Coordinates of C-alpha atoms in Angstrom, one line a residue:
X1102 CA -22.6 25.2 5.7
X1103 CA -25.9 24.7 5.0
X1104 CA -28.2 22.6 6.9
X1105 CA -29.9 20.8 4.1
X1106 CA -29.9 17.5 3.5
X1107 CA -27.4 16.7 0.7
X1108 CA -28.7 15.0 -2.4
X1109 CA -27.2 12.0 -4.0
X1110 CA -23.5 13.1 -3.2
X1111 CA -20.6 10.2 -3.3
X1112 CA -20.2 7.9 -0.2
X1113 CA -23.0 6.9 2.3
X1114 CA -25.8 8.6 4.6
X1115 CA -23.6 7.3 7.5
X1116 CA -21.0 5.2 8.7
X1117 CA -23.4 2.6 9.3
X1118 CA -24.4 2.3 6.0
X1119 CA -21.3 2.0 4.4
X1120 CA -20.4 -0.7 6.6
X1121 CA -23.6 -2.5 5.6
X1122 CA -23.7 -1.5 1.8
X1123 CA -20.3 -0.8 0.8
X1124 CA -18.9 -2.7 -1.8
X1125 CA -16.0 -4.8 -1.3
X1126 CA -12.9 -2.9 -2.2
X1127 CA -11.5 -4.2 -6.0
X1128 CA -8.7 -1.5 -5.7
X1129 CA -6.3 0.2 -4.0
X1130 CA -4.7 3.5 -5.0
X1131 CA -1.3 3.7 -3.4
X1132 CA 1.2 6.7 -3.1
X1133 CA 4.2 5.2 -3.9
X1134 CA 7.8 7.2 -3.3
X1135 CA 10.8 6.7 -5.5
X1136 CA 13.8 6.6 -3.1
X1137 CA 16.3 7.4 -5.8
X1138 CA 16.1 11.1 -5.8
X1139 CA 17.5 11.4 -9.2
X1140 CA 15.3 9.2 -11.1
X1141 CA 13.2 11.4 -13.6
X1142 CA 9.8 9.8 -13.1
X1143 CA 9.7 10.5 -9.8
X1144 CA 7.4 9.4 -7.4
X1145 CA 3.9 7.9 -8.5
X1146 CA 0.4 6.6 -7.7
X1147 CA 0.1 2.8 -8.2
X1148 CA -3.0 1.1 -8.7
X1149 CA -3.2 -2.4 -7.1
X1150 CA -5.6 -5.1 -8.2
X1151 CA -7.2 -6.4 -4.8
X1152 CA -10.0 -8.4 -6.2
X1153 CA -9.4 -12.0 -5.4
X1154 CA -11.1 -13.3 -8.4
X1155 CA -8.9 -11.2 -10.8
X1156 CA -5.8 -12.9 -12.8
X1157 CA -3.8 -9.7 -11.6
X1158 CA -4.7 -9.8 -8.1
X1159 CA -2.1 -8.4 -5.9
X1160 CA -0.4 -6.6 -8.9
X1161 CA 0.2 -3.3 -9.9
X1162 CA -1.7 -2.7 -12.9
X1163 CA -1.0 1.1 -13.4
X1164 CA 1.3 4.0 -12.3
X1165 CA 0.9 7.3 -12.5
X1166 CA 4.2 9.1 -12.7
X1167 CA 4.8 12.6 -11.5
X1168 CA 7.4 13.0 -13.8
X1169 CA 9.6 15.3 -11.6
X1170 CA 11.6 14.7 -8.9
X1171 CA 12.2 16.1 -5.1
X1172 CA 8.4 15.7 -4.1
X1173 CA 7.8 12.9 -1.3
X1174 CA 4.4 12.5 -2.0
X1175 CA 2.9 11.4 1.1
X1176 CA -1.1 11.4 2.2
X1177 CA -4.2 12.1 -0.1
X1178 CA -7.6 12.9 -0.2
X1179 CA -10.6 13.2 -2.6
X1180 CA -12.4 16.3 -3.8
X1181 CA -15.6 15.1 -2.6
X1182 CA -17.0 12.6 0.2
X1183 CA -19.8 11.8 2.4
X1184 CA -20.1 15.3 4.1
X1185 CA -21.0 16.7 0.4
X1186 CA -22.5 20.1 0.0
X1187 CA -26.0 21.1 -0.5
X1188 CA -26.7 21.3 -4.2
X1189 CA -30.3 22.5 -5.6
X1190 CA -30.7 19.9 -8.2
X1191 CA -29.5 16.1 -8.1
X1192 CA -27.9 15.9 -11.4
X1193 CA -25.2 18.6 -10.0
X1194 CA -24.3 16.7 -7.1
X1195 CA -20.2 16.4 -6.8
X1196 CA -18.6 13.2 -7.8
X1197 CA -15.6 11.7 -6.0
X1198 CA -13.5 11.9 -9.1
X1199 CA -10.4 13.3 -8.1
X1200 CA -7.4 12.1 -5.6
X1201 CA -5.6 14.9 -4.4
X1202 CA -1.6 14.3 -3.7
X1203 CA 0.1 16.8 -1.9
X1204 CA 4.2 16.4 -1.3
X1205 CA 5.9 17.0 1.9
X1206 CA 9.5 18.2 0.3
X1207 CA 8.5 19.9 -2.8
X1208 CA 5.2 21.6 -1.6
X1209 CA 3.5 20.5 -5.0
X1210 CA -0.2 19.1 -5.0
X1211 CA -1.1 16.6 -7.7
X1212 CA -4.5 16.3 -8.7
X1213 CA -5.1 13.0 -10.1
X1214 CA -8.2 11.9 -12.3
X1215 CA -9.5 8.8 -11.0
X1216 CA -13.2 8.8 -12.5
X1217 CA -12.3 8.8 -16.4
X1218 CA -11.1 5.5 -15.5
X1219 CA -10.4 4.1 -12.2
X1220 CA -8.0 1.5 -13.4
X1221 CA -6.1 4.1 -15.0
X1222 CA -5.9 7.3 -13.5
X1223 CA -4.3 10.0 -15.2
X1224 CA -2.9 13.6 -14.2
X1225 CA -5.0 16.3 -14.1
X1226 CA -3.4 19.2 -12.7
X1227 CA -0.4 20.3 -10.8
X1228 CA -0.4 23.0 -8.4
X1229 CA 3.1 24.5 -8.3
X1230 CA 4.7 24.9 -4.3
X1231 CA 5.4 28.3 -5.2
X1232 CA 1.4 29.0 -4.8
X1233 CA 1.8 27.8 -1.6
X1234 CA 5.1 30.0 -0.5
X1235 CA 3.3 32.9 -1.7
X1236 CA 0.8 32.5 0.9
X1237 CA 3.7 31.5 3.7
X1238 CA 2.7 27.7 4.0
X1239 CA 4.8 25.1 3.1
X1240 CA 4.6 20.9 3.5
X1241 CA 1.1 20.4 2.8
X1242 CA -0.3 17.2 4.3
X1243 CA -3.9 16.2 5.3
X1244 CA -6.7 16.7 2.4
X1245 CA -10.3 16.5 3.3
X1246 CA -13.2 17.4 1.3
X1247 CA -15.4 20.4 3.2
X1248 CA -19.1 20.6 3.2
X1249 CA -19.4 23.7 1.0
X1250 CA -17.7 21.7 -1.9
X1251 CA -14.3 23.0 -1.3
X1252 CA -11.3 21.4 -0.2
X1253 CA -9.0 22.1 2.8
X1254 CA -5.4 21.1 3.3
X1255 CA -3.2 21.4 6.8
X1256 CA 0.4 23.0 6.2
X1257 CA 3.2 22.2 8.6
X1258 CA 6.0 25.0 7.8
X1259 CA 5.8 28.7 6.8
X1260 CA 8.0 29.6 3.4
X1261 CA 11.1 29.0 5.3
X1262 CA 10.6 25.7 6.8
X1263 CA 9.6 26.8 10.3
X1264 CA 7.0 25.3 12.3
X1265 CA 3.6 26.8 11.3
X1266 CA 0.4 25.0 11.6
X1267 CA -2.1 26.5 8.8
X1268 CA -4.4 25.3 6.8
X1269 CA -4.8 26.3 3.0
X1270 CA -8.4 26.0 0.7
X1271 CA -8.9 25.3 -3.1
X1272 CA -12.3 25.7 -4.5
X1273 CA -13.8 22.9 -6.7
X1274 CA -11.6 23.6 -9.6
X1275 CA -8.4 23.8 -7.8
X1276 CA -8.0 27.4 -7.8
X1277 CA -6.3 28.9 -4.5
X1278 CA -8.7 30.7 -2.0
X1279 CA -6.5 31.3 0.5
X1280 CA -5.5 30.3 4.2
X1281 CA -8.1 28.9 6.5
X1282 CA -7.5 30.2 10.1
X1283 CA -8.5 33.4 11.2
X1284 CA -6.1 35.2 13.9
X1285 CA -3.4 32.9 15.7
X1286 CA -2.2 29.4 14.3
X1287 CA -0.8 26.8 16.0
X1288 CA 3.0 26.6 16.5
X1289 CA 3.0 23.1 14.5
X1290 CA 0.7 21.2 12.2
X1291 CA -0.1 17.8 11.0
X1292 CA -3.5 16.0 10.5
X1293 CA -6.8 17.2 11.3
X1294 CA -10.5 16.3 11.7
X1295 CA -13.8 18.3 11.9
X1296 CA -17.2 17.7 13.4
X1297 CA -19.9 20.5 12.1
X1298 CA -22.5 19.3 14.8
X1299 CA -20.2 20.5 17.7
X1300 CA -18.9 23.6 15.7
X1301 CA -15.4 21.8 16.2
X1302 CA -11.9 20.9 14.6
X1303 CA -9.3 19.1 16.0
X1304 CA -5.6 19.3 14.8
X1305 CA -2.1 17.6 15.6
X1306 CA 1.1 18.5 15.3
X1307 CA 4.5 16.9 13.8
X1308 CA 7.5 19.3 13.6
X1309 CA 9.1 22.0 11.5
X1310 CA 9.8 20.9 8.0
X1311 CA 13.4 22.3 8.1
X1312 CA 13.9 19.7 10.5
X1313 CA 11.9 16.7 9.5
X1314 CA 12.9 16.8 5.9
X1315 CA 16.5 16.0 7.1
X1316 CA 15.8 12.8 9.1
X1317 CA 15.4 12.4 12.7
X1318 CA 17.7 13.7 15.7
X1319 CA 17.2 13.6 19.2
X1320 CA 18.2 17.3 19.3
X1321 CA 15.2 18.2 17.6
X1322 CA 12.7 17.9 21.1
X1323 CA 15.1 20.8 22.4
X1324 CA 12.7 23.1 21.2
X1325 CA 9.0 22.3 21.9
X1326 CA 8.0 25.4 19.3
X1327 CA 9.7 23.3 16.4
X1328 CA 8.6 19.9 17.2
X1329 CA 5.1 19.2 18.1
X1330 CA 3.3 17.9 21.4
X1331 CA 0.2 19.4 21.5
X1332 CA -3.4 19.0 19.8
X1333 CA -5.1 22.2 19.0
X1334 CA -9.0 22.9 19.0
X1335 CA -10.6 25.2 16.3
X1336 CA -14.1 26.7 16.3
X1337 CA -15.2 25.2 12.9
X1338 CA -17.4 28.2 11.8
X1339 CA -15.4 30.9 13.1
X1340 CA -12.0 29.2 12.1
X1341 CA -10.4 30.3 15.1
X1342 CA -8.1 28.5 17.2
X1343 CA -9.9 28.4 20.8
X1344 CA -7.6 25.5 22.7
X1345 CA -4.5 24.0 23.0
X1346 CA -3.7 21.0 24.9
X1347 CA 0.2 20.2 25.5
X1348 CA 0.3 16.3 26.0
X1349 CA 3.9 16.6 27.6
X1350 CA 7.1 14.5 27.3
X1351 CA 5.3 11.1 26.4
X1352 CA 3.0 13.0 23.8
X1353 CA 5.7 14.1 21.4
X1354 CA 4.6 14.0 17.9
X1355 CA 0.9 13.6 18.3
X1356 CA 0.2 12.9 14.7
X1357 CA -3.0 10.7 13.3
X1358 CA -5.9 12.2 14.8
X1359 CA -9.5 11.0 14.7
X1360 CA -13.1 11.7 15.8
X1361 CA -15.2 9.0 15.8
X1362 CA -17.1 8.1 12.9
X1363 CA -20.5 9.0 14.2
X1364 CA -21.0 12.9 13.5
X1365 CA -23.0 13.2 17.0
X1366 CA -20.0 12.1 18.9
X1367 CA -18.0 14.7 20.4
X1368 CA -14.7 12.6 21.0
X1369 CA -11.9 10.9 19.5
X1370 CA -8.0 9.9 19.5
X1371 CA -5.0 10.6 18.5
X1372 CA -1.5 8.5 18.4
X1373 CA 1.3 10.5 20.1
X1374 CA 4.2 8.8 17.6
X1375 CA 7.6 8.9 19.4
X1376 CA 6.7 7.0 22.7
X1377 CA 3.7 4.9 21.4
X1378 CA 0.7 6.3 23.4
X1379 CA -2.9 6.8 22.5
X1380 CA -5.1 9.8 24.1
X1381 CA -8.4 10.3 24.3
X1382 CA -10.0 13.6 23.7
X1383 CA -13.6 14.7 24.6
X1384 CA -15.8 17.2 25.7
X1385 CA -16.0 18.7 29.4
X1386 CA -19.5 18.6 30.2
X1387 CA -19.1 21.2 32.5
X1388 CA -17.5 24.1 30.2
X1389 CA -16.7 24.7 26.5
X1390 CA -13.2 23.0 27.0
X1391 CA -11.9 19.7 25.7
X1392 CA -9.8 17.2 27.9
X1393 CA -7.5 14.5 27.1
X1394 CA -6.8 11.0 29.1
X1395 CA -4.2 8.7 27.8
X1396 CA -5.9 5.1 27.4
X1397 CA -3.0 3.3 25.9
X1398 CA 0.4 2.8 26.6
X1399 CA 3.0 0.8 24.7
X1400 CA 6.0 0.4 26.6
X1401 CA 9.8 1.0 25.3
X1402 CA 12.2 -2.3 24.9
X1403 CA 15.5 -2.0 26.9
X1404 CA 17.9 -3.2 24.4
X1405 CA 21.6 -3.7 23.8
X1406 CA 23.0 -3.6 19.9
X1407 CA 20.8 -1.0 19.1
X1408 CA 22.9 2.3 19.4
X1409 CA 20.8 3.5 22.4
X1410 CA 19.3 1.9 25.8
X1411 CA 15.6 1.8 24.5
X1412 CA 13.8 1.3 21.3
X1413 CA 10.2 3.0 21.5
X1414 CA 7.4 1.6 19.8
X1415 CA 6.7 4.6 17.3
X1416 CA 3.2 4.2 16.8
X1417 CA 3.3 5.8 13.2
X1418 CA -0.7 5.4 11.9
X1419 CA -4.1 4.8 14.0
X1420 CA -7.7 4.4 12.2
X1421 CA -11.2 3.6 13.8
X1422 CA -13.3 0.9 12.4
X1423 CA -16.4 2.9 10.5
X1424 CA -18.9 1.3 13.5
X1425 CA -16.6 2.9 16.0
X1426 CA -16.0 -0.2 17.9
X1427 CA -12.1 -0.8 16.9
X1428 CA -9.3 1.4 17.0
X1429 CA -6.0 0.0 15.3
X1430 CA -2.6 1.3 15.2
X1431 CA 0.8 0.4 14.0
X1432 CA 4.4 0.5 16.1
X1433 CA 6.5 1.1 13.1
X1434 CA 9.9 0.1 15.2
X1435 CA 8.5 -2.4 17.4
X1436 CA 6.9 -4.5 14.4
X1437 CA 3.4 -4.9 15.7
X1438 CA -0.2 -4.0 14.6
X1439 CA -2.7 -4.0 17.3
X1440 CA -6.5 -4.1 17.6
X1441 CA -8.5 -2.7 20.9
X1442 CA -12.1 -2.8 21.2
X1443 CA -13.0 0.9 22.4
X1444 CA -17.0 0.0 23.2
X1445 CA -15.5 1.2 26.4
X1446 CA -14.1 4.8 25.3
X1447 CA -12.0 5.3 28.3
X1448 CA -10.5 1.9 28.6
X1449 CA -9.4 0.2 25.5
X1450 CA -9.2 -3.5 25.0
X1451 CA -6.5 -5.6 23.5
X1452 CA -8.1 -7.9 21.0
X1453 CA -5.3 -8.8 18.3
X1454 CA -1.9 -8.3 17.8
X1455 CA 0.2 -9.2 14.6
X1456 CA 3.9 -9.2 14.0
X1457 CA 5.0 -7.5 10.5
X1458 CA 8.8 -7.1 10.9
X1459 CA 10.4 -4.4 13.2
X1460 CA 13.7 -3.5 14.9
X1461 CA 13.7 -6.2 17.6
X1462 CA 13.3 -9.4 16.0
X1463 CA 15.1 -12.5 16.9
X1464 CA 17.8 -12.9 14.4
X1465 CA 18.5 -9.2 14.8
X1466 CA 21.8 -8.1 16.3
X1467 CA 19.5 -6.4 19.3
X1468 CA 18.8 -8.0 22.1
X1469 CA 15.8 -7.4 24.3
X1470 CA 16.9 -7.6 27.8
X1471 CA 13.7 -6.0 29.6
X1472 CA 10.0 -6.3 27.9
X1473 CA 7.2 -5.3 29.9
X1474 CA 4.7 -7.2 27.3
X1475 CA 6.8 -10.0 25.6
X1476 CA 8.4 -13.0 27.0
X1477 CA 10.6 -13.5 23.5
X1478 CA 11.7 -11.6 20.5
X1479 CA 9.5 -11.9 17.5
X1480 CA 10.5 -14.1 15.0
X1481 CA 11.0 -12.4 11.1
X1482 CA 7.6 -12.7 8.9
X1483 CA 7.5 -14.2 5.8
X1484 CA 4.9 -13.9 2.9
X1485 CA 5.1 -16.4 -0.4
X1486 CA 8.8 -16.3 0.6
X1487 CA 9.6 -12.6 0.9
X1488 CA 10.5 -11.4 4.2
X1489 CA 8.8 -8.2 5.4
X1490 CA 11.6 -5.6 5.6
X1491 CA 11.1 -2.5 7.9
X1492 CA 7.9 -2.5 10.0
X1493 CA 4.2 -1.9 9.8
X1494 CA 3.2 1.6 9.0
X1495 CA -0.1 2.8 7.2
X1496 CA -3.1 1.3 7.8
X1497 CA -6.5 1.1 5.4
X1498 CA -9.4 -1.0 6.6
X1499 CA -12.3 -2.2 4.5
X1500 CA -15.6 -0.5 4.6
X1501 CA -17.0 -3.7 6.6
X1502 CA -14.1 -3.9 8.7
X1503 CA -12.9 -7.3 7.6
X1504 CA -9.7 -6.8 5.9
X1505 CA -6.9 -4.4 7.1
X1506 CA -4.1 -3.7 4.4
X1507 CA -0.9 -2.4 6.1
X1508 CA 2.4 -0.9 4.2
X1509 CA 5.5 -0.6 5.2
X1510 CA 7.0 3.0 4.3
X1511 CA 6.9 5.9 6.3
X1512 CA 8.9 8.5 5.1
X1513 CA 11.7 8.1 2.6
X1514 CA 14.5 10.1 4.8
X1515 CA 13.4 8.4 7.6
X1516 CA 13.2 4.6 6.2
X1517 CA 16.6 5.3 4.5
X1518 CA 17.5 6.1 8.3
X1519 CA 16.1 3.1 10.2
X1520 CA 15.5 0.4 7.9
X1521 CA 17.8 1.1 4.8
X1522 CA 17.6 -2.8 3.8
X1523 CA 13.9 -2.2 3.3
X1524 CA 14.6 1.0 1.1
X1525 CA 16.9 -1.1 -0.9
X1526 CA 14.7 -4.2 -1.3
X1527 CA 11.4 -2.3 -1.9
X1528 CA 8.3 -2.0 0.3
X1529 CA 5.3 -4.3 0.5
X1530 CA 1.7 -4.0 1.6
X1531 CA 0.1 -7.4 3.1
X1532 CA -3.2 -7.8 4.3
X1533 CA -5.0 -8.7 7.9
X1534 CA -8.0 -10.6 8.4
X1535 CA -10.4 -9.4 10.8
X1536 CA -12.7 -11.2 13.0
X1537 CA -15.4 -8.6 13.5
X1538 CA -17.5 -10.6 16.0
X1539 CA -15.2 -11.4 18.4
X1540 CA -12.3 -9.4 17.7
X1541 CA -8.8 -10.8 16.5
X1542 CA -6.6 -10.6 13.8
X1543 CA -5.1 -13.3 11.4
X1544 CA -2.2 -12.2 8.8
X1545 CA -3.4 -13.6 5.1
X1546 CA -0.8 -15.7 4.0
X1547 CA -1.9 -15.4 0.6
X1548 CA -1.8 -11.6 -0.1
X1549 CA 1.2 -10.2 -0.7
X1550 CA 2.1 -6.7 -2.8
X1551 CA 6.0 -6.2 -3.5
X1552 CA 7.4 -3.1 -4.6
X1553 CA 10.7 -4.9 -5.4
X1554 CA 10.4 -5.0 -9.1
X1555 CA 9.3 -1.7 -9.9
X1556 CA 10.1 -0.2 -13.5
X1557 CA 12.3 2.2 -12.0
X1558 CA 13.5 0.3 -9.3
X1559 CA 12.4 -0.7 -5.7
X1560 CA 9.9 1.6 -4.1
X1561 CA 8.4 2.6 -1.1
X1562 CA 4.5 2.1 -0.7
X1563 CA 2.5 4.7 2.0
X1564 CA -0.8 5.6 2.2
X1565 CA -3.7 3.6 0.4
X1566 CA -7.1 4.4 -0.6
X1567 CA -10.2 3.0 -2.5
X1568 CA -12.1 4.4 -5.3
X1569 CA -15.2 4.9 -3.2
X1570 CA -13.8 5.9 -0.1
X1571 CA -12.7 4.6 3.1
X1572 CA -12.1 4.9 6.6
X1573 CA -9.8 7.5 7.0
X1574 CA -11.1 10.1 4.2
X1575 CA -14.8 10.4 4.6
X1576 CA -16.3 12.7 7.4
X1577 CA -20.1 12.7 7.9
X1578 CA -22.2 15.7 8.7
X1579 CA -25.7 15.5 10.4
X1580 CA -28.3 16.0 8.0
X1581 CA -31.7 16.5 9.9

């Protein structure tokens, strides 16, 4: 990795420059899953107009179809971002013009051209799943651009669908370079984030593709080598796994993992999904090791009428504002989105909470008989006459931190298992307005993107990105 200052790369010099100078988002690129597995157009990338001054505000204005089935597009990433690599001439600086869309089920990777016409992206390349299988990896997940101009994608399985935490690298033309890890690989894989100044990368764990692809079963937790509960630390330059921290029974499925955006901060947070805990990880001042501490705990609700004695929150997404002041997360089963002030990194303070559906609503057959947080079950939420079904899932925050977008789909096999009514009706995207001064959140009653009446039937919106980069795609490096 070059230590030179990058020239005119995409994005912003620092996270705070993005907060101050970033434009208001006008488009959302939304990964959209087709729940009908035999529908030939398959999954697609929706381009959604989020410009309040536009006549097509809150509408899908373009759809880039995969025209293939069995994909399960999930997360996405850019060909280049604020960690842009060094170039000799300003005119040769990389452009953020390709969105990369890996698929959890087919192992395909779709490369979409968003630069030629941002309002009407088009398919540029398809990397077939056998490219991954030949390298003994499957289930690609998180994409990040690298400072050297390449792209790296985390993977979660081997060619047979057993758990395996690895990463694959592609060059700027999306030609396969190889696997990334040198030596021992992690037991499981999922998300990752790097901080080059400290020569470190951290990665989280979900589970074996052959297990999660068929839906959730309680028995999946019986084998900890096939279902994650650890976070893994790598030496960035050496590409070596050097430390694994087991989060224990409470830390099952540590999914979304984030360093603080400030590239000089050697700490971050991970959300453990199943039991809705947030752990802080940080460098031990007295050694080369990292430590963890549980800093947020969302207790389970004791219930009747649910088929189990307790309903856990199921924390399925977290993100950190670009100024590193707030952390947000969604509890997909409980139905709430929360905002915490993390100015005191070890002691987050709850500053906002909004209810957007979930499995414990007041008119549901589920009755909460013991709740350590609420005095009554939340009521259903309606926007423009549309009841929000399912629960809040993926999050994306505006660069200035004032608007939080929330989609409803997690992963279609799990959507069908836990929220079949949402699958039948189609998912939604809503907007929460953020008080960035005092903290606090308010549901915007005038914003709704409804995927009920899509051309080939109701569909499921998942991850969201802006053309200019966002809170969960860009990684900054120290250019000094």
